[in-house]
PDB file of C-alpha atoms in Angstrom:
ATOM      1  CA  MET A   1     117.766  53.265 -51.233  1.00 36.00           C
ATOM      2  CA  LYS A   2     114.507  53.679 -53.101  1.00 39.00           C
ATOM      3  CA  ALA A   3     113.308  57.243 -53.410  1.00 37.00           C
ATOM      4  CA  VAL A   4     109.554  56.874 -53.822  1.00 39.00           C
ATOM      5  CA  PHE A   5     107.307  59.901 -53.738  1.00 39.00           C
ATOM      6  CA  VAL A   6     103.698  59.902 -52.698  1.00 41.00           C
ATOM      7  CA  LEU A   7     101.188  61.691 -54.877  1.00 39.00           C
ATOM      8  CA  LEU A   8      97.928  62.020 -52.993  1.00 39.00           C
ATOM      9  CA  ALA A   9      95.549  63.175 -55.673  1.00 36.00           C
ATOM     10  CA  ALA A  10      91.935  63.017 -56.675  1.00 32.00           C
ATOM     11  CA  LEU A  11      92.842  61.908 -60.178  1.00 30.00           C
ATOM     12  CA  ALA A  12      89.254  61.560 -61.292  1.00 28.00           C
ATOM     13  CA  ALA A  13      88.908  65.322 -61.378  1.00 27.00           C
ATOM     14  CA  LEU A  14      92.461  66.568 -60.749  1.00 27.00           C
ATOM     15  CA  VAL A  15      90.827  69.342 -58.762  1.00 25.00           C
ATOM     16  CA  ALA A  16      88.608  68.363 -55.857  1.00 29.00           C
ATOM     17  CA  THR A  17      87.017  69.710 -52.759  1.00 29.00           C
ATOM     18  CA  ALA A  18      87.308  68.079 -49.385  1.00 31.00           C
ATOM     19  CA  LEU A  19      84.747  65.438 -48.592  1.00 31.00           C
ATOM     20  CA  PRO A  20      81.927  66.663 -46.328  1.00 29.00           C
ATOM     21  CA  VAL A  21      82.814  64.350 -43.476  1.00 32.00           C
ATOM     22  CA  ALA A  22      81.107  64.764 -40.143  1.00 32.00           C
ATOM     23  CA  GLY A  23      83.373  65.259 -37.149  1.00 35.00           C
ATOM     24  CA  ARG A  24      86.414  66.292 -39.193  1.00 35.00           C
ATOM     25  CA  PRO A  25      89.736  65.968 -37.347  1.00 37.00           C
ATOM     26  CA  ALA A  26      91.485  69.055 -36.019  1.00 37.00           C
ATOM     27  CA  CYS A  27      94.022  68.790 -38.805  1.00 42.00           C
ATOM     28  CA  GLY A  28      92.858  70.172 -42.139  1.00 44.00           C
ATOM     29  CA  ILE A  29      92.250  67.828 -45.065  1.00 48.00           C
ATOM     30  CA  ARG A  30      94.068  68.872 -48.240  1.00 49.00           C
ATOM     31  CA  PRO A  31      92.227  67.041 -51.051  1.00 51.00           C
ATOM     32  CA  VAL A  32      94.818  67.401 -53.824  1.00 53.00           C
ATOM     33  CA  THR A  33      98.431  67.571 -52.781  1.00 69.00           C
ATOM     34  CA  ILE A  34     101.858  65.962 -52.832  1.00 78.00           C
ATOM     35  CA  GLY A  35     103.688  64.281 -49.995  1.00 83.00           C
ATOM     36  CA  VAL A  36     106.479  61.812 -49.388  1.00 82.00           C
ATOM     37  CA  ASN A  37     106.900  58.307 -48.062  1.00 81.00           C
ATOM     38  CA  VAL A  38     109.089  58.425 -44.990  1.00 75.00           C
ATOM     39  CA  GLN A  39     111.099  55.522 -43.586  1.00 74.00           C
ATOM     40  CA  GLY A  40     112.961  55.130 -40.310  1.00 76.00           C
ATOM     41  CA  GLU A  41     113.497  58.501 -38.618  1.00 82.00           C
ATOM     42  CA  PRO A  42     112.535  61.087 -41.244  1.00 85.00           C
ATOM     43  CA  ASN A  43     113.701  64.678 -41.327  1.00 89.00           C
ATOM     44  CA  PHE A  44     110.375  66.472 -41.196  1.00 91.00           C
ATOM     45  CA  ASP A  45     112.047  69.861 -41.631  1.00 92.00           C
ATOM     46  CA  GLN A  46     113.217  68.750 -45.067  1.00 89.00           C
ATOM     47  CA  VAL A  47     109.747  67.462 -45.903  1.00 88.00           C
ATOM     48  CA  ARG A  48     108.240  70.810 -44.934  1.00 88.00           C
ATOM     49  CA  ALA A  49     110.952  72.765 -46.759  1.00 88.00           C
ATOM     50  CA  ALA A  50     110.030  70.846 -49.923  1.00 85.00           C
ATOM     51  CA  ARG A  51     106.499  72.273 -49.510  1.00 85.00           C
ATOM     52  CA  SER A  52     105.003  68.807 -49.216  1.00 86.00           C
ATOM     53  CA  GLY A  53     101.582  68.732 -47.635  1.00 90.00           C
ATOM     54  CA  TRP A  54     101.491  65.103 -46.488  1.00 93.00           C
ATOM     55  CA  VAL A  55     103.672  62.307 -45.148  1.00 93.00           C
ATOM     56  CA  ARG A  56     102.925  58.594 -45.364  1.00 94.00           C
ATOM     57  CA  LEU A  57     104.059  56.870 -42.175  1.00 95.00           C
ATOM     58  CA  ASN A  58     104.540  53.121 -41.873  1.00 95.00           C
ATOM     59  CA  LEU A  59     102.614  52.184 -38.734  1.00 97.00           C
ATOM     60  CA  ARG A  60     103.685  48.583 -38.211  1.00 97.00           C
ATOM     61  CA  TRP A  61     101.370  46.359 -36.229  1.00 98.00           C
ATOM     62  CA  SER A  62     104.359  44.151 -35.348  1.00 98.00           C
ATOM     63  CA  GLU A  63     106.220  47.092 -33.821  1.00 97.00           C
ATOM     64  CA  VAL A  64     103.274  48.486 -31.905  1.00 98.00           C
ATOM     65  CA  ASN A  65     102.145  45.081 -30.560  1.00 98.00           C
ATOM     66  CA  PRO A  66     105.358  42.982 -30.400  1.00 98.00           C
ATOM     67  CA  ALA A  67     104.024  40.483 -27.836  1.00 98.00           C
ATOM     68  CA  PRO A  68     100.675  39.553 -26.256  1.00 97.00           C
ATOM     69  CA  GLY A  69      99.446  42.439 -24.124  1.00 96.00           C
ATOM     70  CA  VAL A  70     102.420  44.666 -25.019  1.00 98.00           C
ATOM     71  CA  TRP A  71     101.738  48.007 -26.760  1.00 98.00           C
ATOM     72  CA  ARG A  72     104.532  50.369 -27.783  1.00 98.00           C
ATOM     73  CA  PHE A  73     103.633  53.586 -29.579  1.00 98.00           C
ATOM     74  CA  GLU A  74     106.697  55.642 -28.645  1.00 97.00           C
ATOM     75  CA  ARG A  75     108.215  55.990 -32.129  1.00 95.00           C
ATOM     76  CA  ILE A  76     104.862  56.672 -33.745  1.00 96.00           C
ATOM     77  CA  ASP A  77     104.020  59.220 -31.028  1.00 97.00           C
ATOM     78  CA  ARG A  78     107.237  61.089 -31.813  1.00 96.00           C
ATOM     79  CA  GLN A  79     106.740  61.046 -35.572  1.00 95.00           C
ATOM     80  CA  VAL A  80     103.105  62.110 -35.374  1.00 97.00           C
ATOM     81  CA  ARG A  81     104.015  64.968 -33.032  1.00 97.00           C
ATOM     82  CA  GLN A  82     106.858  66.151 -35.273  1.00 95.00           C
ATOM     83  CA  ALA A  83     104.728  65.989 -38.413  1.00 95.00           C
ATOM     84  CA  ARG A  84     101.794  67.866 -36.893  1.00 96.00           C
ATOM     85  CA  GLU A  85     104.088  70.540 -35.413  1.00 96.00           C
ATOM     86  CA  ARG A  86     105.028  71.298 -39.036  1.00 94.00           C
ATOM     87  CA  ASP A  87     101.414  71.286 -40.222  1.00 92.00           C
ATOM     88  CA  LEU A  88     101.916  68.106 -42.245  1.00 93.00           C
ATOM     89  CA  GLU A  89      98.945  65.826 -42.812  1.00 94.00           C
ATOM     90  CA  ILE A  90      99.510  62.128 -42.091  1.00 95.00           C
ATOM     91  CA  LEU A  91      98.477  59.053 -44.021  1.00 96.00           C
ATOM     92  CA  ALA A  92      99.324  56.068 -41.807  1.00 97.00           C
ATOM     93  CA  LEU A  93      99.798  52.671 -43.437  1.00 97.00           C
ATOM     94  CA  LEU A  94      98.363  49.909 -41.221  1.00 98.00           C
ATOM     95  CA  ALA A  95     100.037  46.589 -42.022  1.00 97.00           C
ATOM     96  CA  HIS A  96     102.777  44.130 -40.983  1.00 98.00           C
ATOM     97  CA  ALA A  97     101.256  41.466 -38.721  1.00 98.00           C
ATOM     98  CA  PRO A  98     103.296  40.373 -35.662  1.00 98.00           C
ATOM     99  CA  GLU A  99     105.189  37.094 -35.837  1.00 98.00           C
ATOM    100  CA  TRP A 100     103.602  35.950 -32.582  1.00 98.00           C
ATOM    101  CA  LEU A 101     100.241  36.078 -34.387  1.00 98.00           C
ATOM    102  CA  GLY A 102     101.551  34.107 -37.347  1.00 97.00           C
ATOM    103  CA  GLY A 103     102.425  37.113 -39.479  1.00 97.00           C
ATOM    104  CA  GLY A 104     105.664  35.534 -40.677  1.00 97.00           C
ATOM    105  CA  ARG A 105     109.064  37.171 -41.023  1.00 95.00           C
ATOM    106  CA  ASN A 106     107.758  39.749 -43.491  1.00 97.00           C
ATOM    107  CA  GLY A 107     104.516  40.413 -41.620  1.00 98.00           C
ATOM    108  CA  THR A 108     102.465  39.551 -44.692  1.00 98.00           C
ATOM    109  CA  THR A 109     100.220  36.791 -43.290  1.00 98.00           C
ATOM    110  CA  PRO A 110      97.074  38.299 -41.752  1.00 97.00           C
ATOM    111  CA  PRO A 111      95.985  36.444 -38.588  1.00 97.00           C
ATOM    112  CA  ALA A 112      92.823  34.356 -38.749  1.00 96.00           C
ATOM    113  CA  GLU A 113      91.488  36.221 -35.702  1.00 93.00           C
ATOM    114  CA  VAL A 114      90.169  39.511 -37.061  1.00 97.00           C
ATOM    115  CA  ALA A 115      89.497  40.590 -33.458  1.00 98.00           C
ATOM    116  CA  ARG A 116      93.265  40.971 -32.928  1.00 98.00           C
ATOM    117  CA  TRP A 117      93.456  43.297 -35.916  1.00 98.00           C
ATOM    118  CA  THR A 118      90.435  45.245 -34.686  1.00 98.00           C
ATOM    119  CA  GLU A 119      92.073  45.829 -31.310  1.00 98.00           C
ATOM    120  CA  PHE A 120      95.227  47.169 -32.975  1.00 98.00           C
ATOM    121  CA  VAL A 121      93.184  49.494 -35.202  1.00 98.00           C
ATOM    122  CA  ARG A 122      91.016  50.678 -32.301  1.00 98.00           C
ATOM    123  CA  ARG A 123      93.965  51.508 -30.044  1.00 98.00           C
ATOM    124  CA  THR A 124      95.677  53.347 -32.890  1.00 98.00           C
ATOM    125  CA  ALA A 125      92.637  55.331 -34.031  1.00 98.00           C
ATOM    126  CA  GLU A 126      91.739  56.374 -30.480  1.00 98.00           C
ATOM    127  CA  ARG A 127      95.303  57.432 -29.709  1.00 98.00           C
ATOM    128  CA  TYR A 128      95.721  59.601 -32.806  1.00 98.00           C
ATOM    129  CA  ARG A 129      92.190  60.931 -33.178  1.00 98.00           C
ATOM    130  CA  GLY A 130      92.380  64.413 -34.699  1.00 97.00           C
ATOM    131  CA  ARG A 131      96.074  64.026 -35.568  1.00 97.00           C
ATOM    132  CA  ILE A 132      96.209  61.290 -38.224  1.00 98.00           C
ATOM    133  CA  ALA A 133      94.023  62.349 -41.147  1.00 96.00           C
ATOM    134  CA  ALA A 134      93.797  59.028 -43.012  1.00 97.00           C
ATOM    135  CA  TYR A 135      94.630  55.345 -42.692  1.00 98.00           C
ATOM    136  CA  GLU A 136      95.612  53.047 -45.553  1.00 98.00           C
ATOM    137  CA  ILE A 137      94.600  49.427 -45.029  1.00 98.00           C
ATOM    138  CA  TRP A 138      97.405  46.938 -45.783  1.00 98.00           C
ATOM    139  CA  ASN A 139     100.084  47.211 -48.460  1.00 97.00           C
ATOM    140  CA  GLU A 140      99.740  45.707 -51.942  1.00 96.00           C
ATOM    141  CA  PRO A 141      97.493  42.739 -51.070  1.00 97.00           C
ATOM    142  CA  ASP A 142      97.443  41.794 -54.759  1.00 95.00           C
ATOM    143  CA  PHE A 143     100.952  40.420 -54.097  1.00 95.00           C
ATOM    144  CA  ARG A 144     101.312  37.313 -51.973  1.00 95.00           C
ATOM    145  CA  ASN A 145     104.643  37.837 -50.202  1.00 95.00           C
ATOM    146  CA  GLU A 146     107.037  40.218 -51.929  1.00 91.00           C
ATOM    147  CA  GLY A 147     109.209  41.245 -49.010  1.00 92.00           C
ATOM    148  CA  ASP A 148     109.082  43.215 -45.804  1.00 94.00           C
ATOM    149  CA  GLY A 149     105.482  44.320 -45.302  1.00 94.00           C
ATOM    150  CA  ILE A 150     104.524  43.813 -48.957  1.00 95.00           C
ATOM    151  CA  GLY A 151     101.677  41.440 -49.756  1.00 97.00           C
ATOM    152  CA  TRP A 152      98.810  39.367 -48.392  1.00 98.00           C
ATOM    153  CA  ASP A 153     100.199  35.884 -47.846  1.00 97.00           C
ATOM    154  CA  ARG A 154      96.909  34.067 -48.036  1.00 95.00           C
ATOM    155  CA  ASP A 155      94.694  32.940 -50.895  1.00 96.00           C
ATOM    156  CA  ILE A 156      92.520  35.867 -51.936  1.00 95.00           C
ATOM    157  CA  ALA A 157      89.299  33.898 -51.323  1.00 96.00           C
ATOM    158  CA  GLU A 158      90.433  32.365 -48.006  1.00 97.00           C
ATOM    159  CA  ALA A 159      88.779  33.759 -44.878  1.00 96.00           C
ATOM    160  CA  PRO A 160      89.398  36.178 -43.399  1.00 97.00           C
ATOM    161  CA  ARG A 161      89.645  38.008 -46.723  1.00 98.00           C
ATOM    162  CA  TYR A 162      91.079  41.417 -47.450  1.00 98.00           C
ATOM    163  CA  VAL A 163      87.564  42.873 -47.544  1.00 98.00           C
ATOM    164  CA  ASP A 164      86.913  41.476 -44.043  1.00 98.00           C
ATOM    165  CA  TYR A 165      89.996  43.275 -42.723  1.00 98.00           C
ATOM    166  CA  LEU A 166      88.968  46.427 -44.573  1.00 98.00           C
ATOM    167  CA  ARG A 167      85.449  46.422 -43.134  1.00 98.00           C
ATOM    168  CA  ALA A 168      86.695  45.755 -39.597  1.00 98.00           C
ATOM    169  CA  ALA A 169      89.227  48.588 -39.843  1.00 98.00           C
ATOM    170  CA  ALA A 170      86.823  51.088 -41.398  1.00 98.00           C
ATOM    171  CA  THR A 171      84.074  50.399 -38.862  1.00 98.00           C
ATOM    172  CA  THR A 172      86.527  50.740 -35.988  1.00 98.00           C
ATOM    173  CA  ILE A 173      88.194  53.910 -37.292  1.00 98.00           C
ATOM    174  CA  ARG A 174      84.879  55.650 -37.931  1.00 98.00           C
ATOM    175  CA  GLN A 175      83.718  54.841 -34.406  1.00 98.00           C
ATOM    176  CA  ALA A 176      86.989  55.753 -32.675  1.00 98.00           C
ATOM    177  CA  ALA A 177      88.006  58.751 -34.813  1.00 98.00           C
ATOM    178  CA  PRO A 178      85.039  60.211 -36.716  1.00 97.00           C
ATOM    179  CA  GLY A 179      86.025  62.148 -39.816  1.00 96.00           C
ATOM    180  CA  THR A 180      89.218  60.202 -40.426  1.00 97.00           C
ATOM    181  CA  ARG A 181      89.494  58.859 -43.972  1.00 97.00           C
ATOM    182  CA  VAL A 182      89.848  55.175 -44.788  1.00 98.00           C
ATOM    183  CA  VAL A 183      91.965  54.379 -47.857  1.00 97.00           C
ATOM    184  CA  GLY A 184      92.692  51.129 -49.712  1.00 97.00           C
ATOM    185  CA  PRO A 185      93.402  48.628 -51.187  1.00 96.00           C
ATOM    186  CA  ALA A 186      96.900  49.991 -51.994  1.00 95.00           C
ATOM    187  CA  LEU A 187      97.181  48.035 -55.244  1.00 93.00           C
ATOM    188  CA  SER A 188     100.620  47.350 -56.704  1.00 90.00           C
ATOM    189  CA  SER A 189     101.928  48.751 -59.982  1.00 85.00           C
ATOM    190  CA  GLY A 190     101.509  45.588 -62.030  1.00 81.00           C
ATOM    191  CA  LEU A 191      98.562  43.677 -63.439  1.00 85.00           C
ATOM    192  CA  SER A 192      97.958  40.058 -62.410  1.00 90.00           C
ATOM    193  CA  ASP A 193      95.201  37.490 -62.024  1.00 94.00           C
ATOM    194  CA  ARG A 194      95.459  38.018 -58.301  1.00 95.00           C
ATOM    195  CA  LYS A 195      94.801  41.742 -58.664  1.00 94.00           C
ATOM    196  CA  LEU A 196      91.757  41.045 -60.830  1.00 94.00           C
ATOM    197  CA  ALA A 197      90.478  38.534 -58.246  1.00 96.00           C
ATOM    198  CA  LEU A 198      90.900  41.123 -55.522  1.00 96.00           C
ATOM    199  CA  LEU A 199      89.006  43.726 -57.562  1.00 95.00           C
ATOM    200  CA  ASP A 200      86.215  41.177 -58.134  1.00 97.00           C
ATOM    201  CA  GLN A 201      86.089  40.554 -54.386  1.00 97.00           C
ATOM    202  CA  LEU A 202      85.853  44.268 -53.693  1.00 97.00           C
ATOM    203  CA  GLU A 203      83.008  44.609 -56.201  1.00 97.00           C
ATOM    204  CA  ARG A 204      80.932  41.508 -55.528  1.00 97.00           C
ATOM    205  CA  THR A 205      81.073  41.120 -51.758  1.00 98.00           C
ATOM    206  CA  ARG A 206      77.952  41.881 -49.762  1.00 98.00           C
ATOM    207  CA  PHE A 207      78.312  41.882 -45.995  1.00 98.00           C
ATOM    208  CA  PRO A 208      75.536  40.603 -43.682  1.00 96.00           C
ATOM    209  CA  ASP A 209      74.453  44.176 -42.917  1.00 96.00           C
ATOM    210  CA  GLY A 210      73.958  44.834 -46.646  1.00 97.00           C
ATOM    211  CA  SER A 211      77.019  47.059 -47.014  1.00 97.00           C
ATOM    212  CA  ARG A 212      79.605  46.723 -49.770  1.00 97.00           C
ATOM    213  CA  PRO A 213      83.390  47.198 -49.601  1.00 98.00           C
ATOM    214  CA  ALA A 214      82.999  50.519 -51.437  1.00 97.00           C
ATOM    215  CA  ASP A 215      80.901  51.773 -48.523  1.00 97.00           C
ATOM    216  CA  HIS A 216      83.923  51.341 -46.261  1.00 98.00           C
ATOM    217  CA  LEU A 217      86.375  53.328 -48.386  1.00 98.00           C
ATOM    218  CA  ASP A 218      86.694  57.093 -48.677  1.00 96.00           C
ATOM    219  CA  ALA A 219      89.416  56.855 -51.324  1.00 95.00           C
ATOM    220  CA  VAL A 220      90.959  54.151 -53.503  1.00 95.00           C
ATOM    221  CA  SER A 221      94.752  53.913 -53.330  1.00 94.00           C
ATOM    222  CA  LEU A 222      97.116  52.462 -55.899  1.00 90.00           C
ATOM    223  CA  HIS A 223     100.819  52.484 -56.712  1.00 90.00           C
ATOM    224  CA  GLN A 224     102.927  53.117 -59.783  1.00 84.00           C
ATOM    225  CA  ASN A 225     106.613  52.496 -59.176  1.00 81.00           C
ATOM    226  CA  ILE A 226     109.218  52.092 -61.903  1.00 74.00           C
ATOM    227  CA  GLN A 227     111.927  49.464 -61.542  1.00 66.00           C
ATOM    228  CA  GLY A 228     113.829  50.426 -64.703  1.00 65.00           C
ATOM    229  CA  THR A 229     115.704  53.497 -65.847  1.00 62.00           C
ATOM    230  CA  ASP A 230     113.126  55.222 -68.025  1.00 62.00           C
ATOM    231  CA  GLY A 231     113.004  58.841 -66.876  1.00 59.00           C
ATOM    232  CA  SER A 232     109.938  59.841 -68.857  1.00 65.00           C
ATOM    233  CA  GLY A 233     107.217  61.367 -66.728  1.00 68.00           C
ATOM    234  CA  PRO A 234     104.515  61.075 -69.430  1.00 73.00           C
ATOM    235  CA  TRP A 235     105.402  57.405 -69.894  1.00 70.00           C
ATOM    236  CA  LEU A 236     104.972  56.845 -66.161  1.00 70.00           C
ATOM    237  CA  VAL A 237     101.579  58.520 -66.237  1.00 74.00           C
ATOM    238  CA  ARG A 238     100.512  56.329 -69.170  1.00 74.00           C
ATOM    239  CA  LEU A 239     101.435  53.245 -67.158  1.00 72.00           C
ATOM    240  CA  LEU A 240      99.319  54.555 -64.308  1.00 75.00           C
ATOM    241  CA  ALA A 241      96.395  55.140 -66.654  1.00 76.00           C
ATOM    242  CA  ASN A 242      96.700  51.558 -67.909  1.00 73.00           C
ATOM    243  CA  GLY A 243      96.479  50.375 -64.325  1.00 73.00           C
ATOM    244  CA  LEU A 244      93.210  52.233 -63.839  1.00 79.00           C
ATOM    245  CA  TYR A 245      91.392  50.427 -66.654  1.00 79.00           C
ATOM    246  CA  PRO A 246      90.777  47.188 -64.711  1.00 86.00           C
ATOM    247  CA  LEU A 247      89.598  49.222 -61.734  1.00 85.00           C
ATOM    248  CA  GLU A 248      86.833  50.742 -63.828  1.00 85.00           C
ATOM    249  CA  SER A 249      85.878  47.488 -65.565  1.00 89.00           C
ATOM    250  CA  ARG A 250      86.109  45.067 -62.625  1.00 93.00           C
ATOM    251  CA  ALA A 251      85.133  47.287 -59.698  1.00 94.00           C
ATOM    252  CA  PRO A 252      82.927  50.141 -60.967  1.00 93.00           C
ATOM    253  CA  SER A 253      81.654  50.838 -57.453  1.00 94.00           C
ATOM    254  CA  LEU A 254      85.197  51.976 -56.616  1.00 92.00           C
ATOM    255  CA  ALA A 255      85.881  53.841 -59.850  1.00 84.00           C
ATOM    256  CA  GLY A 256      83.897  56.875 -58.751  1.00 85.00           C
ATOM    257  CA  LYS A 257      85.889  57.307 -55.533  1.00 91.00           C
ATOM    258  CA  LEU A 258      88.741  59.721 -55.031  1.00 91.00           C
ATOM    259  CA  LEU A 259      91.941  58.079 -56.282  1.00 89.00           C
ATOM    260  CA  TRP A 260      95.062  58.444 -54.164  1.00 92.00           C
ATOM    261  CA  VAL A 261      98.360  57.416 -55.716  1.00 90.00           C
ATOM    262  CA  THR A 262     100.298  56.575 -52.569  1.00 92.00           C
ATOM    263  CA  GLU A 263     103.503  55.336 -54.185  1.00 89.00           C
ATOM    264  CA  PHE A 264     104.795  56.907 -57.387  1.00 83.00           C
ATOM    265  CA  GLY A 265     108.368  57.194 -58.583  1.00 79.00           C
ATOM    266  CA  TRP A 266     111.664  55.665 -59.632  1.00 77.00           C
ATOM    267  CA  GLN A 267     114.551  53.912 -57.889  1.00 73.00           C
ATOM    268  CA  SER A 268     117.201  56.517 -57.222  1.00 74.00           C
ATOM    269  CA  THR A 269     119.883  53.815 -57.395  1.00 77.00           C
ATOM    270  CA  LEU A 270     118.997  53.424 -61.096  1.00 76.00           C
ATOM    271  CA  VAL A 271     118.139  56.948 -62.229  1.00 75.00           C
ATOM    272  CA  GLY A 272     120.126  59.045 -59.749  1.00 76.00           C
ATOM    273  CA  GLU A 273     119.015  61.416 -57.010  1.00 72.00           C
TER     274      GLU A 273
END
């Protein structure tokens, strides 16, 4: 079992004020705080007892829309209700394409029809308006296919691109649930040519309406997970800092955004609980 903590922080300043977003959801937005990733059926009482302010829920497209015309939100409804009853803010990860849409066994292949994705995002945002504070768009697209729900199993430059999915999601969320934050691209811990290509895409793309990918993000998310046994917190932070350098050099339009570290920690099987 991997024990991975979520640190939702505005690292650029370490202390930040909430964004002045019109139509803010009923739930309050805590700009600098700590939360946890939750898997399966989490114990929200334990999360609250740990004084965590946020939870990151895995909102799987494949689970919600398992077949054409079939929509099942029961598990997500329960988790959202339980989290909000405990005054926990929610960051929902939107990813994991259904197999019936060509998502593959791991859900990492985004369908060529962006309209299908838009419908999923719209239904979700409308349903949880005022209850889910932020949505994270996809999971580590700088990987190709690294396992269950991890990666973007398509060439970075092949349409539809990650930025096309991001724009579609952001536009839909802001229409369906004004004030809800849009977060991405959930970059992995490592550095690769694929990550650099994705950062270039985020920086250089201009959409037909003149907007840029940065215009569709309220915060930039990235990960720093440790696979080894080094228990040094300062060392982990240095690794994270190294990961931020290419963000500033390759995608300066994103470097001024709030930075949310949405996965941060060690494997408990290696370092102990």
